[in-house]
Amino acid sequence: MLAGNAPGLQHPNSNSILRGLIITLAYDDVNRTVTKRLLEKLGCEVTAVSSGFECLSALSNVEMPYRVVILDLQMPKMDGFEVAMKIRKFYGYHWPLIIALTASTEDHVRERCLQMGVNGMIQKPVLLHVMDSELRRAL
Amino acid sequence: LHAMNTVVAQLQRRFQDYLVSLYQQGFLDNQFTELRKLQDEGTPDFVAEVVSLFFDDCSKLINSMSRSLERPENVDFKQVDSGVHQLKGSSSSVGARRVKNVCISFKECCDVQNREGCLRCLQQVDYEYKMLKTKLQDLFNLEQQIVQAGGAIPQVNIN
């Protein structure tokens, strides 16, 4: 499906399936900066936000065709699940795609994610190639 | 030209050895390697910027946890737990292995509301992040010397 020997890890070309707008939501600076850079390295255009409100505001901007929201579930001052729920409530289950980042390996987190309409899950800390394959799987 | 090449090669060698030693001594883990992969000619300061954010976080979180642990009769363990959780998350994201490991013990002390244990862990995490900060500063200095001598930063494979 995709050309290239190291898919996504080379300079993005016009055929890259990953070209597209992504919102990444994480509470703390470190995680937000790292995730944003990781996604950019894979050829994505990224908007990094630090609140559910900013996330929903960005999605409501019709001029920016966002495709995916990368959502950090472990945020101290806000509930990542709640943000996912709100996204699904306002925009339905087909758009945008939501990929959750979690440090937890517990089953109930996975189940809850599925219930919330999350399309994919990645374990933290995030590895470049894992993000790469998860995005390709989801998109 | 030959002399310059030798200087560059020597600096590169020093850099490589130093970086490998940081992994071997357990200061860094694979996630730091991942971080280095994200740096390129377009973003030459990426790693330095991220670790700088991390050390700022450490300082802030340690201060607030210290305040929460201050009075023995009134410890806000929920707040401490939240701080440890954040610290564990960000140390994990940058590959700060020793800091992350202290956080694991720290969380355990928090879970059983062991103030003394928490205070010890707090002291240890403070020590570890400051130690790492010094080590990485030395590493970045070596990087800078290589660049100034006209060389390229070596890709280092950690086994």
PDB file of C-alpha atoms in Angstrom:
ATOM      1  CA  MET A   1       0.000   0.000   0.000  1.00  0.00           C
ATOM      2  CA  LEU A   2       2.785   2.366   0.760  1.00  0.00           C
ATOM      3  CA  ALA A   3       6.032   2.961  -1.038  1.00  0.00           C
ATOM      4  CA  GLY A   4       9.406   3.224   0.657  1.00  0.00           C
ATOM      5  CA  ASN A   5      11.581   0.966   2.753  1.00  0.00           C
ATOM      6  CA  ALA A   6      11.209   2.767   6.018  1.00  0.00           C
ATOM      7  CA  PRO A   7       7.622   3.909   5.726  1.00  0.00           C
ATOM      8  CA  GLY A   8       6.881   7.157   7.428  1.00  0.00           C
ATOM      9  CA  LEU A   9      10.443   7.592   8.633  1.00  0.00           C
ATOM     10  CA  GLN A  10      11.652   9.321   5.510  1.00  0.00           C
ATOM     11  CA  HIS A  11      10.827  12.758   4.288  1.00  0.00           C
ATOM     12  CA  PRO A  12       7.069  12.850   3.633  1.00  0.00           C
ATOM     13  CA  ASN A  13       6.031  12.777  -0.006  1.00  0.00           C
ATOM     14  CA  SER A  14       2.729  13.604  -1.612  1.00  0.00           C
ATOM     15  CA  ASN A  15       1.660   9.948  -1.506  1.00  0.00           C
ATOM     16  CA  SER A  16       2.183   9.652   2.192  1.00  0.00           C
ATOM     17  CA  ILE A  17      -0.956   8.337   3.820  1.00  0.00           C
ATOM     18  CA  LEU A  18      -0.009  10.177   6.951  1.00  0.00           C
ATOM     19  CA  ARG A  19      -0.179  13.633   5.515  1.00  0.00           C
ATOM     20  CA  GLY A  20      -3.065  15.216   7.283  1.00  0.00           C
ATOM     21  CA  LEU A  21      -4.008  17.275  10.246  1.00  0.00           C
ATOM     22  CA  ILE A  22      -3.764  15.919  13.715  1.00  0.00           C
ATOM     23  CA  ILE A  23      -4.605  17.367  17.073  1.00  0.00           C
ATOM     24  CA  THR A  24      -2.619  16.172  20.015  1.00  0.00           C
ATOM     25  CA  LEU A  25      -3.903  16.770  23.508  1.00  0.00           C
ATOM     26  CA  ALA A  26      -1.722  16.328  26.559  1.00  0.00           C
ATOM     27  CA  TYR A  27      -1.695  18.240  29.794  1.00  0.00           C
ATOM     28  CA  ASP A  28       2.019  18.555  30.391  1.00  0.00           C
ATOM     29  CA  ASP A  29       4.580  20.314  28.248  1.00  0.00           C
ATOM     30  CA  VAL A  30       6.988  17.414  27.968  1.00  0.00           C
ATOM     31  CA  ASN A  31       4.493  14.902  26.605  1.00  0.00           C
ATOM     32  CA  ARG A  32       2.852  17.422  24.328  1.00  0.00           C
ATOM     33  CA  THR A  33       6.189  18.515  22.848  1.00  0.00           C
ATOM     34  CA  VAL A  34       7.430  14.975  22.337  1.00  0.00           C
ATOM     35  CA  THR A  35       4.205  13.691  20.793  1.00  0.00           C
ATOM     36  CA  LYS A  36       3.942  16.699  18.491  1.00  0.00           C
ATOM     37  CA  ARG A  37       7.490  16.236  17.234  1.00  0.00           C
ATOM     38  CA  LEU A  38       6.997  12.522  16.811  1.00  0.00           C
ATOM     39  CA  LEU A  39       3.947  13.110  14.634  1.00  0.00           C
ATOM     40  CA  GLU A  40       5.723  15.796  12.612  1.00  0.00           C
ATOM     41  CA  LYS A  41       8.589  13.407  12.024  1.00  0.00           C
ATOM     42  CA  LEU A  42       6.035  11.040  10.517  1.00  0.00           C
ATOM     43  CA  GLY A  43       4.868  13.740   8.136  1.00  0.00           C
ATOM     44  CA  CYS A  44       1.786  14.985   9.941  1.00  0.00           C
ATOM     45  CA  GLU A  45       0.701  18.539  10.443  1.00  0.00           C
ATOM     46  CA  VAL A  46       0.047  18.927  14.125  1.00  0.00           C
ATOM     47  CA  THR A  47      -1.899  21.228  16.385  1.00  0.00           C
ATOM     48  CA  ALA A  48      -0.943  20.688  20.002  1.00  0.00           C
ATOM     49  CA  VAL A  49      -3.448  21.648  22.674  1.00  0.00           C
ATOM     50  CA  SER A  50      -3.506  21.422  26.431  1.00  0.00           C
ATOM     51  CA  SER A  51      -7.194  21.364  27.254  1.00  0.00           C
ATOM     52  CA  GLY A  52     -10.392  19.608  26.214  1.00  0.00           C
ATOM     53  CA  PHE A  53     -11.839  22.996  25.391  1.00  0.00           C
ATOM     54  CA  GLU A  54      -9.003  23.878  23.018  1.00  0.00           C
ATOM     55  CA  CYS A  55      -9.378  20.491  21.412  1.00  0.00           C
ATOM     56  CA  LEU A  56     -13.088  20.900  20.761  1.00  0.00           C
ATOM     57  CA  SER A  57     -12.550  24.453  19.541  1.00  0.00           C
ATOM     58  CA  ALA A  58      -9.936  23.300  17.064  1.00  0.00           C
ATOM     59  CA  LEU A  59     -12.264  20.586  15.764  1.00  0.00           C
ATOM     60  CA  SER A  60     -15.050  23.099  15.221  1.00  0.00           C
ATOM     61  CA  ASN A  61     -12.855  25.044  12.794  1.00  0.00           C
ATOM     62  CA  VAL A  62     -14.205  23.965   9.404  1.00  0.00           C
ATOM     63  CA  GLU A  63     -11.207  25.344   7.542  1.00  0.00           C
ATOM     64  CA  MET A  64      -8.864  22.830   9.153  1.00  0.00           C
ATOM     65  CA  PRO A  65      -9.563  19.295   7.996  1.00  0.00           C
ATOM     66  CA  TYR A  66      -8.363  17.431  11.056  1.00  0.00           C
ATOM     67  CA  ARG A  67      -8.391  13.685  10.707  1.00  0.00           C
ATOM     68  CA  VAL A  68      -7.137  12.358  14.009  1.00  0.00           C
ATOM     69  CA  VAL A  69      -7.032  13.344  17.652  1.00  0.00           C
ATOM     70  CA  ILE A  70      -4.189  11.870  19.696  1.00  0.00           C
ATOM     71  CA  LEU A  71      -5.494  11.939  23.228  1.00  0.00           C
ATOM     72  CA  ASP A  72      -3.379  11.458  26.316  1.00  0.00           C
ATOM     73  CA  LEU A  73      -5.620   9.697  28.816  1.00  0.00           C
ATOM     74  CA  GLN A  74      -3.523  10.373  31.879  1.00  0.00           C
ATOM     75  CA  MET A  75      -3.987  14.037  32.565  1.00  0.00           C
ATOM     76  CA  PRO A  76      -4.139  15.238  36.157  1.00  0.00           C
ATOM     77  CA  LYS A  77      -6.578  18.081  35.783  1.00  0.00           C
ATOM     78  CA  MET A  78      -8.915  16.730  33.175  1.00  0.00           C
ATOM     79  CA  ASP A  79     -10.470  13.443  32.280  1.00  0.00           C
ATOM     80  CA  GLY A  80      -9.304  12.175  28.885  1.00  0.00           C
ATOM     81  CA  PHE A  81     -12.324   9.873  28.692  1.00  0.00           C
ATOM     82  CA  GLU A  82     -14.598  12.840  29.166  1.00  0.00           C
ATOM     83  CA  VAL A  83     -12.929  14.640  26.273  1.00  0.00           C
ATOM     84  CA  ALA A  84     -13.375  11.559  24.073  1.00  0.00           C
ATOM     85  CA  MET A  85     -17.027  11.372  25.084  1.00  0.00           C
ATOM     86  CA  LYS A  86     -17.589  15.002  24.224  1.00  0.00           C
ATOM     87  CA  ILE A  87     -15.922  14.602  20.845  1.00  0.00           C
ATOM     88  CA  ARG A  88     -18.204  11.681  20.024  1.00  0.00           C
ATOM     89  CA  LYS A  89     -21.234  13.523  21.333  1.00  0.00           C
ATOM     90  CA  PHE A  90     -20.637  16.545  19.116  1.00  0.00           C
ATOM     91  CA  TYR A  91     -19.190  14.898  16.054  1.00  0.00           C
ATOM     92  CA  GLY A  92     -20.431  11.338  15.998  1.00  0.00           C
ATOM     93  CA  TYR A  93     -18.496   8.102  15.724  1.00  0.00           C
ATOM     94  CA  HIS A  94     -17.015   8.361  12.249  1.00  0.00           C
ATOM     95  CA  TRP A  95     -14.988  11.507  12.588  1.00  0.00           C
ATOM     96  CA  PRO A  96     -12.446  12.383  13.874  1.00  0.00           C
ATOM     97  CA  LEU A  97     -10.455   9.272  14.601  1.00  0.00           C
ATOM     98  CA  ILE A  98      -9.336   9.152  18.212  1.00  0.00           C
ATOM     99  CA  ILE A  99      -6.161   7.411  19.293  1.00  0.00           C
ATOM    100  CA  ALA A 100      -5.610   7.240  23.030  1.00  0.00           C
ATOM    101  CA  LEU A 101      -2.238   7.268  24.748  1.00  0.00           C
ATOM    102  CA  THR A 102      -2.153   5.410  28.023  1.00  0.00           C
ATOM    103  CA  ALA A 103       0.432   4.268  30.535  1.00  0.00           C
ATOM    104  CA  SER A 104      -1.969   1.609  31.782  1.00  0.00           C
ATOM    105  CA  THR A 105      -2.082  -1.996  30.660  1.00  0.00           C
ATOM    106  CA  GLU A 106      -5.348  -2.742  32.419  1.00  0.00           C
ATOM    107  CA  ASP A 107      -8.222  -4.324  30.504  1.00  0.00           C
ATOM    108  CA  HIS A 108     -10.813  -1.991  31.884  1.00  0.00           C
ATOM    109  CA  VAL A 109      -9.029   0.943  30.287  1.00  0.00           C
ATOM    110  CA  ARG A 110      -9.217  -0.790  26.917  1.00  0.00           C
ATOM    111  CA  GLU A 111     -12.888  -1.568  27.409  1.00  0.00           C
ATOM    112  CA  ARG A 112     -13.684   1.951  28.427  1.00  0.00           C
ATOM    113  CA  CYS A 113     -11.846   3.244  25.379  1.00  0.00           C
ATOM    114  CA  LEU A 114     -13.943   1.061  23.100  1.00  0.00           C
ATOM    115  CA  GLN A 115     -17.110   2.247  24.814  1.00  0.00           C
ATOM    116  CA  MET A 116     -16.051   5.860  24.319  1.00  0.00           C
ATOM    117  CA  GLY A 117     -15.592   5.303  20.626  1.00  0.00           C
ATOM    118  CA  VAL A 118     -11.810   5.447  20.685  1.00  0.00           C
ATOM    119  CA  ASN A 119     -10.353   3.930  17.523  1.00  0.00           C
ATOM    120  CA  GLY A 120      -6.920   2.942  18.745  1.00  0.00           C
ATOM    121  CA  MET A 121      -4.679   2.792  21.791  1.00  0.00           C
ATOM    122  CA  ILE A 122      -0.955   3.228  22.215  1.00  0.00           C
ATOM    123  CA  GLN A 123       1.078   2.427  25.295  1.00  0.00           C
ATOM    124  CA  LYS A 124       3.247   5.122  26.739  1.00  0.00           C
ATOM    125  CA  PRO A 125       6.068   5.926  26.370  1.00  0.00           C
ATOM    126  CA  VAL A 126       5.337   6.182  22.672  1.00  0.00           C
ATOM    127  CA  LEU A 127       7.784   4.737  20.200  1.00  0.00           C
ATOM    128  CA  LEU A 128       8.118   6.284  16.759  1.00  0.00           C
ATOM    129  CA  HIS A 129       7.464   3.060  14.858  1.00  0.00           C
ATOM    130  CA  VAL A 130       4.467   2.201  17.046  1.00  0.00           C
ATOM    131  CA  MET A 131       2.818   5.544  16.356  1.00  0.00           C
ATOM    132  CA  ASP A 132       3.634   5.041  12.705  1.00  0.00           C
ATOM    133  CA  SER A 133       1.915   1.650  12.459  1.00  0.00           C
ATOM    134  CA  GLU A 134      -1.030   2.645  14.611  1.00  0.00           C
ATOM    135  CA  LEU A 135      -1.761   5.688  12.445  1.00  0.00           C
ATOM    136  CA  ARG A 136      -1.492   3.628   9.278  1.00  0.00           C
ATOM    137  CA  ARG A 137      -3.818   1.031  10.728  1.00  0.00           C
ATOM    138  CA  ALA A 138      -6.392   3.594  11.722  1.00  0.00           C
ATOM    139  CA  LEU A 139      -6.288   5.830   8.659  1.00  0.00           C
TER     140      LEU A 139
ATOM    141  CA  LEU B   1      42.608  19.811   7.382  1.00  0.00           C
ATOM    142  CA  HIS B   2      43.914  16.527   8.750  1.00  0.00           C
ATOM    143  CA  ALA B   3      44.444  18.049  12.186  1.00  0.00           C
ATOM    144  CA  MET B   4      40.866  19.317  12.192  1.00  0.00           C
ATOM    145  CA  ASN B   5      39.565  15.903  11.216  1.00  0.00           C
ATOM    146  CA  THR B   6      41.448  14.326  14.074  1.00  0.00           C
ATOM    147  CA  VAL B   7      39.985  16.836  16.501  1.00  0.00           C
ATOM    148  CA  VAL B   8      36.492  16.102  15.225  1.00  0.00           C
ATOM    149  CA  ALA B   9      37.063  12.360  15.394  1.00  0.00           C
ATOM    150  CA  GLN B  10      38.338  12.635  18.943  1.00  0.00           C
ATOM    151  CA  LEU B  11      35.378  14.727  20.011  1.00  0.00           C
ATOM    152  CA  GLN B  12      32.989  12.328  18.339  1.00  0.00           C
ATOM    153  CA  ARG B  13      34.647   9.457  20.127  1.00  0.00           C
ATOM    154  CA  ARG B  14      34.360  11.229  23.479  1.00  0.00           C
ATOM    155  CA  PHE B  15      30.722  11.991  22.798  1.00  0.00           C
ATOM    156  CA  GLN B  16      29.949   8.418  21.871  1.00  0.00           C
ATOM    157  CA  ASP B  17      31.723   6.976  24.907  1.00  0.00           C
ATOM    158  CA  TYR B  18      30.019   9.421  27.217  1.00  0.00           C
ATOM    159  CA  LEU B  19      26.562   8.740  25.840  1.00  0.00           C
ATOM    160  CA  VAL B  20      27.066   4.974  26.050  1.00  0.00           C
ATOM    161  CA  SER B  21      28.244   5.325  29.652  1.00  0.00           C
ATOM    162  CA  LEU B  22      25.040   7.171  30.564  1.00  0.00           C
ATOM    163  CA  TYR B  23      23.028   4.206  29.337  1.00  0.00           C
ATOM    164  CA  GLN B  24      25.331   1.709  31.007  1.00  0.00           C
ATOM    165  CA  GLN B  25      25.095   3.504  34.325  1.00  0.00           C
ATOM    166  CA  GLY B  26      21.329   3.500  34.080  1.00  0.00           C
ATOM    167  CA  PHE B  27      20.787   7.232  33.769  1.00  0.00           C
ATOM    168  CA  LEU B  28      19.090   6.835  30.398  1.00  0.00           C
ATOM    169  CA  ASP B  29      17.011   4.182  28.720  1.00  0.00           C
ATOM    170  CA  ASN B  30      15.709   3.424  25.252  1.00  0.00           C
ATOM    171  CA  GLN B  31      13.222   6.263  25.316  1.00  0.00           C
ATOM    172  CA  PHE B  32      16.121   8.725  25.178  1.00  0.00           C
ATOM    173  CA  THR B  33      17.234   6.978  22.012  1.00  0.00           C
ATOM    174  CA  GLU B  34      13.730   7.500  20.621  1.00  0.00           C
ATOM    175  CA  LEU B  35      13.987  11.165  21.517  1.00  0.00           C
ATOM    176  CA  ARG B  36      17.279  11.488  19.619  1.00  0.00           C
ATOM    177  CA  LYS B  37      15.612   9.969  16.568  1.00  0.00           C
ATOM    178  CA  LEU B  38      13.190  12.873  16.535  1.00  0.00           C
ATOM    179  CA  GLN B  39      16.004  15.393  16.224  1.00  0.00           C
ATOM    180  CA  ASP B  40      17.300  16.314  12.791  1.00  0.00           C
ATOM    181  CA  GLU B  41      18.942  19.178  10.878  1.00  0.00           C
ATOM    182  CA  GLY B  42      15.642  21.055  10.961  1.00  0.00           C
ATOM    183  CA  THR B  43      15.281  20.627  14.719  1.00  0.00           C
ATOM    184  CA  PRO B  44      18.854  20.497  16.058  1.00  0.00           C
ATOM    185  CA  ASP B  45      17.898  21.583  19.569  1.00  0.00           C
ATOM    186  CA  PHE B  46      14.920  19.316  20.044  1.00  0.00           C
ATOM    187  CA  VAL B  47      16.404  17.002  22.654  1.00  0.00           C
ATOM    188  CA  ALA B  48      17.902  19.862  24.646  1.00  0.00           C
ATOM    189  CA  GLU B  49      14.561  21.690  24.604  1.00  0.00           C
ATOM    190  CA  VAL B  50      12.566  18.691  25.732  1.00  0.00           C
ATOM    191  CA  VAL B  51      14.915  17.815  28.587  1.00  0.00           C
ATOM    192  CA  SER B  52      14.903  21.450  29.628  1.00  0.00           C
ATOM    193  CA  LEU B  53      11.097  21.308  29.880  1.00  0.00           C
ATOM    194  CA  PHE B  54      11.450  18.091  31.816  1.00  0.00           C
ATOM    195  CA  PHE B  55      13.857  19.574  34.359  1.00  0.00           C
ATOM    196  CA  ASP B  56      11.558  22.575  34.806  1.00  0.00           C
ATOM    197  CA  ASP B  57       8.714  20.156  35.470  1.00  0.00           C
ATOM    198  CA  CYS B  58      10.837  18.268  37.996  1.00  0.00           C
ATOM    199  CA  SER B  59      11.625  21.432  39.882  1.00  0.00           C
ATOM    200  CA  LYS B  60       7.987  22.585  39.997  1.00  0.00           C
ATOM    201  CA  LEU B  61       6.588  19.200  40.956  1.00  0.00           C
ATOM    202  CA  ILE B  62       9.206  18.592  43.634  1.00  0.00           C
ATOM    203  CA  ASN B  63       8.474  21.979  45.168  1.00  0.00           C
ATOM    204  CA  SER B  64       4.735  21.419  45.291  1.00  0.00           C
ATOM    205  CA  MET B  65       5.088  17.890  46.646  1.00  0.00           C
ATOM    206  CA  SER B  66       7.479  19.185  49.266  1.00  0.00           C
ATOM    207  CA  ARG B  67       4.838  21.670  50.390  1.00  0.00           C
ATOM    208  CA  SER B  68       2.207  18.939  50.547  1.00  0.00           C
ATOM    209  CA  LEU B  69       4.465  16.771  52.694  1.00  0.00           C
ATOM    210  CA  GLU B  70       5.584  19.553  54.974  1.00  0.00           C
ATOM    211  CA  ARG B  71       3.244  19.220  57.941  1.00  0.00           C
ATOM    212  CA  PRO B  72       3.058  15.681  59.304  1.00  0.00           C
ATOM    213  CA  GLU B  73      -0.458  16.158  60.655  1.00  0.00           C
ATOM    214  CA  ASN B  74      -1.782  17.431  57.356  1.00  0.00           C
ATOM    215  CA  VAL B  75      -0.309  15.637  54.349  1.00  0.00           C
ATOM    216  CA  ASP B  76      -2.216  15.851  51.097  1.00  0.00           C
ATOM    217  CA  PHE B  77      -1.311  12.401  49.732  1.00  0.00           C
ATOM    218  CA  LYS B  78      -3.659  12.859  46.799  1.00  0.00           C
ATOM    219  CA  GLN B  79      -1.677  15.871  45.683  1.00  0.00           C
ATOM    220  CA  VAL B  80       1.609  14.037  46.203  1.00  0.00           C
ATOM    221  CA  ASP B  81       0.296  11.068  44.233  1.00  0.00           C
ATOM    222  CA  SER B  82      -0.724  13.335  41.400  1.00  0.00           C
ATOM    223  CA  GLY B  83       2.773  14.865  41.376  1.00  0.00           C
ATOM    224  CA  VAL B  84       4.489  11.481  41.368  1.00  0.00           C
ATOM    225  CA  HIS B  85       2.238  10.308  38.567  1.00  0.00           C
ATOM    226  CA  GLN B  86       3.139  13.295  36.434  1.00  0.00           C
ATOM    227  CA  LEU B  87       6.806  12.952  37.202  1.00  0.00           C
ATOM    228  CA  LYS B  88       6.736   9.273  36.334  1.00  0.00           C
ATOM    229  CA  GLY B  89       5.015  10.057  33.065  1.00  0.00           C
ATOM    230  CA  SER B  90       7.386  12.733  31.910  1.00  0.00           C
ATOM    231  CA  SER B  91      10.554  10.955  33.086  1.00  0.00           C
ATOM    232  CA  SER B  92       9.343   7.921  31.190  1.00  0.00           C
ATOM    233  CA  SER B  93       8.789  10.008  28.059  1.00  0.00           C
ATOM    234  CA  VAL B  94      12.325  11.367  28.007  1.00  0.00           C
ATOM    235  CA  GLY B  95      14.121   8.206  29.062  1.00  0.00           C
ATOM    236  CA  ALA B  96      15.195   9.478  32.480  1.00  0.00           C
ATOM    237  CA  ARG B  97      15.472   5.969  33.875  1.00  0.00           C
ATOM    238  CA  ARG B  98      16.703   6.597  37.412  1.00  0.00           C
ATOM    239  CA  VAL B  99      14.167   9.356  38.011  1.00  0.00           C
ATOM    240  CA  LYS B 100      11.408   7.092  36.742  1.00  0.00           C
ATOM    241  CA  ASN B 101      12.510   4.254  39.020  1.00  0.00           C
ATOM    242  CA  VAL B 102      12.442   6.448  42.103  1.00  0.00           C
ATOM    243  CA  CYS B 103       8.901   7.423  41.131  1.00  0.00           C
ATOM    244  CA  ILE B 104       7.869   3.780  41.282  1.00  0.00           C
ATOM    245  CA  SER B 105       9.020   3.516  44.914  1.00  0.00           C
ATOM    246  CA  PHE B 106       7.610   6.947  45.598  1.00  0.00           C
ATOM    247  CA  LYS B 107       4.169   5.858  44.413  1.00  0.00           C
ATOM    248  CA  GLU B 108       4.284   2.842  46.721  1.00  0.00           C
ATOM    249  CA  CYS B 109       5.023   5.077  49.722  1.00  0.00           C
ATOM    250  CA  CYS B 110       2.187   7.324  48.693  1.00  0.00           C
ATOM    251  CA  ASP B 111      -0.239   4.436  48.353  1.00  0.00           C
ATOM    252  CA  VAL B 112       0.329   3.393  51.957  1.00  0.00           C
ATOM    253  CA  GLN B 113       0.501   6.995  53.135  1.00  0.00           C
ATOM    254  CA  ASN B 114       4.032   6.662  54.408  1.00  0.00           C
ATOM    255  CA  ARG B 115       5.177  10.252  54.918  1.00  0.00           C
ATOM    256  CA  GLU B 116       8.737   9.340  55.938  1.00  0.00           C
ATOM    257  CA  GLY B 117       9.118   7.138  52.887  1.00  0.00           C
ATOM    258  CA  CYS B 118       7.719   9.877  50.699  1.00  0.00           C
ATOM    259  CA  LEU B 119      10.193  12.381  52.080  1.00  0.00           C
ATOM    260  CA  ARG B 120      13.077  10.024  51.359  1.00  0.00           C
ATOM    261  CA  CYS B 121      11.847   9.449  47.828  1.00  0.00           C
ATOM    262  CA  LEU B 122      11.388  13.154  47.320  1.00  0.00           C
ATOM    263  CA  GLN B 123      14.985  13.761  48.319  1.00  0.00           C
ATOM    264  CA  GLN B 124      16.142  10.982  46.039  1.00  0.00           C
ATOM    265  CA  VAL B 125      14.185  12.195  43.041  1.00  0.00           C
ATOM    266  CA  ASP B 126      15.588  15.669  43.596  1.00  0.00           C
ATOM    267  CA  TYR B 127      19.102  14.247  43.650  1.00  0.00           C
ATOM    268  CA  GLU B 128      18.553  12.120  40.564  1.00  0.00           C
ATOM    269  CA  TYR B 129      17.098  14.796  38.355  1.00  0.00           C
ATOM    270  CA  LYS B 130      19.859  17.231  39.271  1.00  0.00           C
ATOM    271  CA  MET B 131      22.481  14.593  38.600  1.00  0.00           C
ATOM    272  CA  LEU B 132      20.961  13.830  35.206  1.00  0.00           C
ATOM    273  CA  LYS B 133      20.779  17.523  34.425  1.00  0.00           C
ATOM    274  CA  THR B 134      24.533  17.845  34.991  1.00  0.00           C
ATOM    275  CA  LYS B 135      25.286  14.757  32.925  1.00  0.00           C
ATOM    276  CA  LEU B 136      23.170  15.886  30.005  1.00  0.00           C
ATOM    277  CA  GLN B 137      24.657  19.352  30.127  1.00  0.00           C
ATOM    278  CA  ASP B 138      28.076  17.754  29.693  1.00  0.00           C
ATOM    279  CA  LEU B 139      26.705  15.719  26.796  1.00  0.00           C
ATOM    280  CA  PHE B 140      25.241  18.758  25.067  1.00  0.00           C
ATOM    281  CA  ASN B 141      28.512  20.623  25.559  1.00  0.00           C
ATOM    282  CA  LEU B 142      30.339  17.825  23.763  1.00  0.00           C
ATOM    283  CA  GLU B 143      27.768  18.020  20.973  1.00  0.00           C
ATOM    284  CA  GLN B 144      28.340  21.717  20.633  1.00  0.00           C
ATOM    285  CA  GLN B 145      32.099  21.258  20.478  1.00  0.00           C
ATOM    286  CA  ILE B 146      31.677  18.757  17.647  1.00  0.00           C
ATOM    287  CA  VAL B 147      29.440  21.117  15.689  1.00  0.00           C
ATOM    288  CA  GLN B 148      31.788  24.028  16.252  1.00  0.00           C
ATOM    289  CA  ALA B 149      34.698  21.925  15.011  1.00  0.00           C
ATOM    290  CA  GLY B 150      32.691  21.305  11.855  1.00  0.00           C
ATOM    291  CA  GLY B 151      31.739  17.722  12.569  1.00  0.00           C
ATOM    292  CA  ALA B 152      28.475  15.822  12.669  1.00  0.00           C
ATOM    293  CA  ILE B 153      26.876  14.351  15.767  1.00  0.00           C
ATOM    294  CA  PRO B 154      27.349  10.592  15.554  1.00  0.00           C
ATOM    295  CA  GLN B 155      24.419   8.223  15.526  1.00  0.00           C
ATOM    296  CA  VAL B 156      25.051   6.008  18.474  1.00  0.00           C
ATOM    297  CA  ASN B 157      23.732   2.477  18.679  1.00  0.00           C
ATOM    298  CA  ILE B 158      22.958   1.293  22.144  1.00  0.00           C
ATOM    299  CA  ASN B 159      22.789  -2.448  22.583  1.00  0.00           C
TER     300      ASN B 159
END
